[in-house]
PDB file of C-alpha atoms in Angstrom:
ATOM      1  CA  MET A1121       0.320  -0.178  -0.147  1.00 78.00           C
ATOM      2  CA  ALA A1122       1.355   3.380  -1.141  1.00 87.00           C
ATOM      3  CA  LEU A1123       2.016   6.676   1.439  1.00 93.00           C
ATOM      4  CA  LEU A1124       1.282   9.626   1.047  1.00 97.00           C
ATOM      5  CA  ARG A1125       3.523  12.517   1.875  1.00 97.00           C
ATOM      6  CA  PRO A1126       4.556  15.885   1.228  1.00 97.00           C
ATOM      7  CA  ALA A1127       7.551  16.156  -0.616  1.00 98.00           C
ATOM      8  CA  GLU A1128      10.596  16.623   0.042  1.00 97.00           C
ATOM      9  CA  GLU A1129      14.866  17.449  -1.143  1.00 97.00           C
ATOM     10  CA  ARG A1130      15.728  14.016  -0.583  1.00 97.00           C
ATOM     11  CA  ASP A1131      12.915  12.818  -3.340  1.00 98.00           C
ATOM     12  CA  LEU A1132      14.427  15.783  -6.112  1.00 98.00           C
ATOM     13  CA  PRO A1133      16.400  12.420  -8.418  1.00 98.00           C
ATOM     14  CA  ALA A1134      13.353  10.192  -7.851  1.00 97.00           C
ATOM     15  CA  ILE A1135      10.883  12.327  -9.111  1.00 98.00           C
ATOM     16  CA  THR A1136      13.402  13.838 -11.749  1.00 98.00           C
ATOM     17  CA  ARG A1137      13.460  10.392 -12.913  1.00 97.00           C
ATOM     18  CA  LEU A1138       9.877   9.703 -13.357  1.00 97.00           C
ATOM     19  CA  SER A1139       9.069  13.297 -15.304  1.00 97.00           C
ATOM     20  CA  HIS A1140      12.017  12.459 -17.586  1.00 97.00           C
ATOM     21  CA  ASP A1141      10.875   8.197 -18.286  1.00 95.00           C
ATOM     22  CA  THR A1142       7.575  10.033 -18.747  1.00 93.00           C
ATOM     23  CA  LEU A1143       7.935  13.308 -20.648  1.00 93.00           C
ATOM     24  CA  LEU A1144       6.752  11.724 -24.081  1.00 89.00           C
ATOM     25  CA  LEU A1145       3.203  12.224 -23.492  1.00 85.00           C
ATOM     26  CA  GLY A1146       3.267   9.745 -20.510  1.00 85.00           C
ATOM     27  CA  ARG A1147       6.278   7.265 -22.626  1.00 85.00           C
ATOM     28  CA  GLN A1148      10.320   7.926 -21.826  1.00 88.00           C
ATOM     29  CA  GLY A1149      11.657   9.956 -24.816  1.00 86.00           C
ATOM     30  CA  PRO A1150      16.018   9.726 -24.732  1.00 88.00           C
ATOM     31  CA  LEU A1151      15.842  11.629 -28.130  1.00 91.00           C
ATOM     32  CA  VAL A1152      13.361  13.844 -26.727  1.00 94.00           C
ATOM     33  CA  PHE A1153      15.582  15.428 -24.451  1.00 97.00           C
ATOM     34  CA  PRO A1154      18.091  13.572 -22.891  1.00 97.00           C
ATOM     35  CA  SER A1155      19.381  15.363 -19.709  1.00 98.00           C
ATOM     36  CA  ARG A1156      17.738  13.995 -16.946  1.00 97.00           C
ATOM     37  CA  GLU A1157      20.073  16.087 -14.690  1.00 97.00           C
ATOM     38  CA  LEU A1158      18.990  19.323 -16.858  1.00 98.00           C
ATOM     39  CA  TRP A1159      15.340  18.023 -16.891  1.00 98.00           C
ATOM     40  CA  GLY A1160      15.297  18.120 -13.538  1.00 98.00           C
ATOM     41  CA  GLU A1161      17.186  21.638 -13.008  1.00 98.00           C
ATOM     42  CA  LEU A1162      14.397  23.349 -15.700  1.00 98.00           C
ATOM     43  CA  PHE A1163      11.015  21.492 -14.520  1.00 97.00           C
ATOM     44  CA  VAL A1164      11.046  19.732 -11.466  1.00 98.00           C
ATOM     45  CA  ALA A1165      13.602  21.229  -8.630  1.00 98.00           C
ATOM     46  CA  PRO A1166      12.024  25.057  -9.283  1.00 98.00           C
ATOM     47  CA  TYR A1167       7.809  22.820  -8.224  1.00 98.00           C
ATOM     48  CA  LEU A1168      10.094  21.234  -5.624  1.00 97.00           C
ATOM     49  CA  ARG A1169      11.609  23.954  -3.844  1.00 97.00           C
ATOM     50  CA  ARG A1170       9.488  26.964  -4.448  1.00 97.00           C
ATOM     51  CA  GLY A1171       6.505  25.274  -5.347  1.00 97.00           C
ATOM     52  CA  CYS A1172       2.859  24.012  -2.891  1.00 97.00           C
ATOM     53  CA  CYS A1173       1.265  21.173  -2.032  1.00 98.00           C
ATOM     54  CA  ASN A1174       3.566  19.160  -3.575  1.00 98.00           C
ATOM     55  CA  ARG A1175       3.195  15.210  -2.680  1.00 98.00           C
ATOM     56  CA  VAL A1176       4.456  12.055  -3.583  1.00 98.00           C
ATOM     57  CA  ALA A1177       3.521   8.431  -2.761  1.00 97.00           C
ATOM     58  CA  GLU A1178       6.363   5.533  -1.805  1.00 97.00           C
ATOM     59  CA  GLU A1179       5.670   2.245  -1.417  1.00 94.00           C
ATOM     60  CA  GLN A1180       8.800   0.163   0.727  1.00 93.00           C
ATOM     61  CA  GLY A1181      10.843   3.359  -0.478  1.00 93.00           C
ATOM     62  CA  GLU A1182      10.402   3.643  -4.096  1.00 96.00           C
ATOM     63  CA  ILE A1183       8.249   6.820  -5.217  1.00 97.00           C
ATOM     64  CA  LEU A1184       5.743   5.941  -7.566  1.00 97.00           C
ATOM     65  CA  GLY A1185       4.031   8.706  -8.301  1.00 97.00           C
ATOM     66  CA  TYR A1186       4.473  12.130  -7.877  1.00 98.00           C
ATOM     67  CA  ILE A1187       2.089  15.518  -7.868  1.00 98.00           C
ATOM     68  CA  LEU A1188       3.996  19.223  -8.040  1.00 98.00           C
ATOM     69  CA  GLY A1189       2.171  22.374  -7.781  1.00 97.00           C
ATOM     70  CA  ALA A1190       2.712  25.930  -7.704  1.00 97.00           C
ATOM     71  CA  CYS A1191      -0.179  28.201  -5.870  1.00 96.00           C
ATOM     72  CA  SER A1192       1.273  31.256  -8.811  1.00 91.00           C
ATOM     73  CA  ASN A1193       3.790  31.184 -11.541  1.00 93.00           C
ATOM     74  CA  LEU A1194       6.223  34.481  -9.411  1.00 94.00           C
ATOM     75  CA  ALA A1195       7.720  32.038  -7.265  1.00 94.00           C
ATOM     76  CA  LEU A1196       9.298  29.678  -9.613  1.00 96.00           C
ATOM     77  CA  THR A1197       9.572  32.148 -11.837  1.00 95.00           C
ATOM     78  CA  LEU A1198      12.169  33.993  -9.194  1.00 96.00           C
ATOM     79  CA  TYR A1199      13.771  30.891  -8.418  1.00 97.00           C
ATOM     80  CA  LEU A1200      14.779  29.788 -12.029  1.00 96.00           C
ATOM     81  CA  LEU A1201      15.497  33.032 -14.410  1.00 96.00           C
ATOM     82  CA  PRO A1202      18.628  33.995 -11.709  1.00 97.00           C
ATOM     83  CA  ARG A1203      19.840  30.077 -12.730  1.00 97.00           C
ATOM     84  CA  LEU A1204      19.004  30.612 -15.763  1.00 97.00           C
ATOM     85  CA  PRO A1205      22.515  32.017 -17.703  1.00 97.00           C
ATOM     86  CA  LEU A1206      24.406  29.220 -16.092  1.00 97.00           C
ATOM     87  CA  LEU A1207      22.515  26.539 -16.912  1.00 98.00           C
ATOM     88  CA  LEU A1208      22.377  27.545 -20.430  1.00 96.00           C
ATOM     89  CA  LEU A1209      26.489  28.172 -20.543  1.00 98.00           C
ATOM     90  CA  LYS A1210      26.638  24.813 -19.307  1.00 98.00           C
ATOM     91  CA  LEU A1211      24.013  23.805 -21.961  1.00 98.00           C
ATOM     92  CA  LEU A1212      25.864  25.354 -24.405  1.00 97.00           C
ATOM     93  CA  LEU A1213      29.516  23.946 -22.885  1.00 98.00           C
ATOM     94  CA  GLY A1214      28.371  20.288 -24.009  1.00 97.00           C
ATOM     95  CA  CYS A1215      28.136  19.326 -19.526  1.00 98.00           C
ATOM     96  CA  TYR A1216      24.511  17.850 -20.562  1.00 98.00           C
ATOM     97  CA  GLY A1217      25.546  16.088 -23.564  1.00 97.00           C
ATOM     98  CA  PRO A1218      24.822  17.410 -27.484  1.00 96.00           C
ATOM     99  CA  PRO A1219      23.001  20.537 -27.071  1.00 97.00           C
ATOM    100  CA  LEU A1220      20.946  20.392 -29.872  1.00 97.00           C
ATOM    101  CA  PRO A1221      18.581  18.654 -29.107  1.00 97.00           C
ATOM    102  CA  HIS A1222      17.973  20.086 -25.630  1.00 97.00           C
ATOM    103  CA  LEU A1223      17.810  23.959 -27.385  1.00 97.00           C
ATOM    104  CA  ARG A1224      14.950  22.365 -30.316  1.00 97.00           C
ATOM    105  CA  TYR A1225      12.865  20.807 -27.206  1.00 97.00           C
ATOM    106  CA  LEU A1226      13.102  24.821 -25.016  1.00 97.00           C
ATOM    107  CA  LEU A1227      12.664  26.690 -28.440  1.00 97.00           C
ATOM    108  CA  ARG A1228       9.344  24.399 -29.522  1.00 96.00           C
ATOM    109  CA  LEU A1229       8.521  25.248 -25.511  1.00 95.00           C
ATOM    110  CA  VAL A1230       8.606  28.997 -26.500  1.00 95.00           C
ATOM    111  CA  LEU A1231       7.053  28.766 -30.047  1.00 96.00           C
ATOM    112  CA  PHE A1232       4.306  26.503 -29.850  1.00 95.00           C
ATOM    113  CA  PRO A1233       2.776  27.157 -25.727  1.00 92.00           C
ATOM    114  CA  GLY A1234      -0.408  25.082 -24.823  1.00 91.00           C
ATOM    115  CA  PRO A1235      -3.372  27.384 -24.347  1.00 94.00           C
ATOM    116  CA  LYS A1236      -3.542  28.590 -20.504  1.00 96.00           C
ATOM    117  CA  ALA A1237      -6.853  29.486 -18.377  1.00 97.00           C
ATOM    118  CA  PRO A1238      -6.685  33.649 -16.618  1.00 97.00           C
ATOM    119  CA  LYS A1239      -4.051  33.223 -13.708  1.00 95.00           C
ATOM    120  CA  ARG A1240      -6.311  35.904 -11.257  1.00 95.00           C
ATOM    121  CA  LEU A1241      -9.207  33.215 -11.479  1.00 97.00           C
ATOM    122  CA  TYR A1242      -7.034  29.837 -11.298  1.00 98.00           C
ATOM    123  CA  PRO A1243      -3.296  30.955 -10.306  1.00 97.00           C
ATOM    124  CA  ALA A1244      -2.074  27.959  -8.905  1.00 98.00           C
ATOM    125  CA  HIS A1245      -1.306  24.709 -12.011  1.00 97.00           C
ATOM    126  CA  LEU A1246       0.037  21.166 -11.406  1.00 97.00           C
ATOM    127  CA  HIS A1247       2.112  18.407 -12.487  1.00 96.00           C
ATOM    128  CA  ILE A1248       1.642  14.738 -11.586  1.00 97.00           C
ATOM    129  CA  ALA A1249       2.718  11.040 -13.268  1.00 96.00           C
ATOM    130  CA  VAL A1250       2.557   7.900 -12.049  1.00 95.00           C
ATOM    131  CA  ASP A1251       5.314   4.803 -12.654  1.00 95.00           C
ATOM    132  CA  PRO A1252       3.222   3.042 -15.592  1.00 91.00           C
ATOM    133  CA  LYS A1253       4.208  -0.124 -13.574  1.00 92.00           C
ATOM    134  CA  ALA A1254       1.469   1.213 -10.622  1.00 92.00           C
ATOM    135  CA  GLN A1255      -1.055   3.124 -12.814  1.00 91.00           C
ATOM    136  CA  GLY A1256      -4.505   1.716 -12.025  1.00 90.00           C
ATOM    137  CA  LYS A1257      -4.498   1.616  -8.113  1.00 91.00           C
ATOM    138  CA  GLY A1258      -6.034   5.082  -7.723  1.00 94.00           C
ATOM    139  CA  LEU A1259      -2.850   6.525  -6.921  1.00 95.00           C
ATOM    140  CA  GLY A1260      -3.453   9.416  -9.319  1.00 95.00           C
ATOM    141  CA  LYS A1261      -6.761   9.725  -7.722  1.00 96.00           C
ATOM    142  CA  ALA A1262      -5.783  10.218  -4.397  1.00 97.00           C
ATOM    143  CA  LEU A1263      -2.471  12.212  -5.174  1.00 97.00           C
ATOM    144  CA  LEU A1264      -4.687  14.712  -6.621  1.00 97.00           C
ATOM    145  CA  ALA A1265      -7.304  14.599  -4.166  1.00 97.00           C
ATOM    146  CA  ASP A1266      -4.971  15.429  -1.569  1.00 97.00           C
ATOM    147  CA  PHE A1267      -3.136  18.570  -3.253  1.00 98.00           C
ATOM    148  CA  LEU A1268      -6.643  19.925  -4.246  1.00 98.00           C
ATOM    149  CA  GLU A1269      -7.215  20.184  -0.443  1.00 97.00           C
ATOM    150  CA  CYS A1270      -4.241  21.212   0.131  1.00 98.00           C
ATOM    151  CA  LEU A1271      -4.727  23.939  -2.321  1.00 98.00           C
ATOM    152  CA  LYS A1272      -8.210  24.801  -0.580  1.00 97.00           C
ATOM    153  CA  GLN A1273      -6.887  24.902   3.058  1.00 97.00           C
ATOM    154  CA  LYS A1274      -4.349  27.843   1.292  1.00 97.00           C
ATOM    155  CA  GLY A1275      -7.166  29.547   0.088  1.00 97.00           C
ATOM    156  CA  VAL A1276      -6.574  29.166  -3.609  1.00 97.00           C
ATOM    157  CA  LYS A1277      -9.347  29.964  -5.077  1.00 96.00           C
ATOM    158  CA  GLY A1278      -9.204  27.663  -8.822  1.00 98.00           C
ATOM    159  CA  VAL A1279      -6.111  25.257 -10.603  1.00 98.00           C
ATOM    160  CA  GLN A1280      -5.489  24.883 -13.673  1.00 98.00           C
ATOM    161  CA  LEU A1281      -3.608  22.260 -15.827  1.00 97.00           C
ATOM    162  CA  SER A1282      -2.490  21.197 -18.790  1.00 96.00           C
ATOM    163  CA  THR A1283      -3.129  17.572 -20.689  1.00 95.00           C
ATOM    164  CA  THR A1284      -3.608  16.891 -24.555  1.00 93.00           C
ATOM    165  CA  ARG A1285      -6.476  14.855 -26.606  1.00 91.00           C
ATOM    166  CA  ALA A1286      -4.383  11.760 -26.316  1.00 85.00           C
ATOM    167  CA  ASN A1287      -4.012  10.968 -22.108  1.00 88.00           C
ATOM    168  CA  THR A1288      -7.573   9.778 -21.936  1.00 89.00           C
ATOM    169  CA  ALA A1289      -6.604   8.384 -18.264  1.00 88.00           C
ATOM    170  CA  ALA A1290      -5.376  11.501 -16.786  1.00 91.00           C
ATOM    171  CA  ARG A1291      -8.716  13.215 -18.432  1.00 94.00           C
ATOM    172  CA  ARG A1292     -11.298  11.213 -16.514  1.00 94.00           C
ATOM    173  CA  LEU A1293      -9.171  11.377 -13.727  1.00 95.00           C
ATOM    174  CA  TYR A1294      -9.723  15.194 -13.870  1.00 96.00           C
ATOM    175  CA  GLN A1295     -13.289  14.871 -14.949  1.00 96.00           C
ATOM    176  CA  SER A1296     -13.982  13.022 -11.561  1.00 95.00           C
ATOM    177  CA  GLN A1297     -12.380  15.859  -9.610  1.00 96.00           C
ATOM    178  CA  GLY A1298     -14.360  18.068 -10.659  1.00 96.00           C
ATOM    179  CA  PHE A1299     -12.416  19.597 -13.480  1.00 98.00           C
ATOM    180  CA  ARG A1300     -13.825  20.745 -16.834  1.00 97.00           C
ATOM    181  CA  LEU A1301     -12.614  21.907 -19.857  1.00 97.00           C
ATOM    182  CA  TYR A1302     -11.233  25.079 -20.581  1.00 98.00           C
ATOM    183  CA  ALA A1303      -9.876  25.250 -24.062  1.00 97.00           C
ATOM    184  CA  LYS A1304      -8.206  22.936 -26.686  1.00 96.00           C
ATOM    185  CA  ARG A1305      -6.123  24.497 -29.495  1.00 94.00           C
ATOM    186  CA  ALA A1306      -3.811  21.741 -31.967  1.00 93.00           C
ATOM    187  CA  SER A1307      -0.421  22.331 -31.572  1.00 92.00           C
ATOM    188  CA  PRO A1308       2.863  21.051 -34.085  1.00 94.00           C
ATOM    189  CA  PHE A1309       4.553  21.098 -30.357  1.00 94.00           C
ATOM    190  CA  TRP A1310       5.080  17.397 -30.288  1.00 92.00           C
ATOM    191  CA  ALA A1311       5.028  16.189 -34.342  1.00 92.00           C
ATOM    192  CA  PRO A1312       8.792  16.465 -34.358  1.00 92.00           C
ATOM    193  CA  TYR A1313       8.727  13.936 -32.308  1.00 90.00           C
ATOM    194  CA  HIS A1314       5.092  12.299 -31.908  1.00 86.00           C
ATOM    195  CA  GLY A1315       4.806  12.132 -35.650  1.00 86.00           C
ATOM    196  CA  HIS A1316       1.587  14.493 -36.092  1.00 88.00           C
ATOM    197  CA  PRO A1317       0.459  17.504 -33.931  1.00 90.00           C
ATOM    198  CA  VAL A1318      -1.438  16.938 -30.829  1.00 93.00           C
ATOM    199  CA  ILE A1319      -4.043  18.438 -29.623  1.00 95.00           C
ATOM    200  CA  HIS A1320      -3.669  20.364 -26.254  1.00 96.00           C
ATOM    201  CA  GLU A1321      -5.927  21.155 -23.387  1.00 97.00           C
ATOM    202  CA  VAL A1322      -5.959  22.830 -20.327  1.00 97.00           C
ATOM    203  CA  TRP A1323      -8.761  21.950 -17.352  1.00 98.00           C
ATOM    204  CA  VAL A1324      -9.558  23.881 -14.874  1.00 98.00           C
ATOM    205  CA  LYS A1325     -11.345  23.463 -11.146  1.00 98.00           C
ATOM    206  CA  GLU A1326     -12.432  26.357  -8.833  1.00 98.00           C
ATOM    207  CA  LEU A1327     -11.816  25.691  -5.570  1.00 96.00           C
TER     208      LEU A1327
END
């Protein structure tokens, strides 16, 4: 039986591994963004260190799932901005391996952003993942419910999340927790990696 607990600094390597292993629409994508270390610095550490209501599902010392969130973007931005120049310099110097795949991914993030809901109404957002070997056991539902309750206790009035039309299991989970589809947009972001454009969606919930 997995134990849900607040995420801690010591969980950074395990969360990074799970996040990196599911980056390609829930699957491993070693050619999409090869460096796990850089992925953790850019997409995991800011949430773990400056986010809110972060949770992990742990069983016998193994992290099987996580949810990372932020009550607003400001804290994440203030954490990441001063660190970006050094990270980019190390990237260009080859410290994380060949720079091109990483630069291509990061550039596409800027060029093809997904739809967003108004931050004044839905200031919080989240990222969630469950190890494929542990899916279907209710871990995602438990993590999300715990996260939402934490946001309510903090007085956050709304939360949004991003997913894709192809992620049917995740969409069912969000619906079961009271989220609704706010906007959708066909995006070419994943086309080079997935073989075709994907419909990106933003889902919202009032708290």
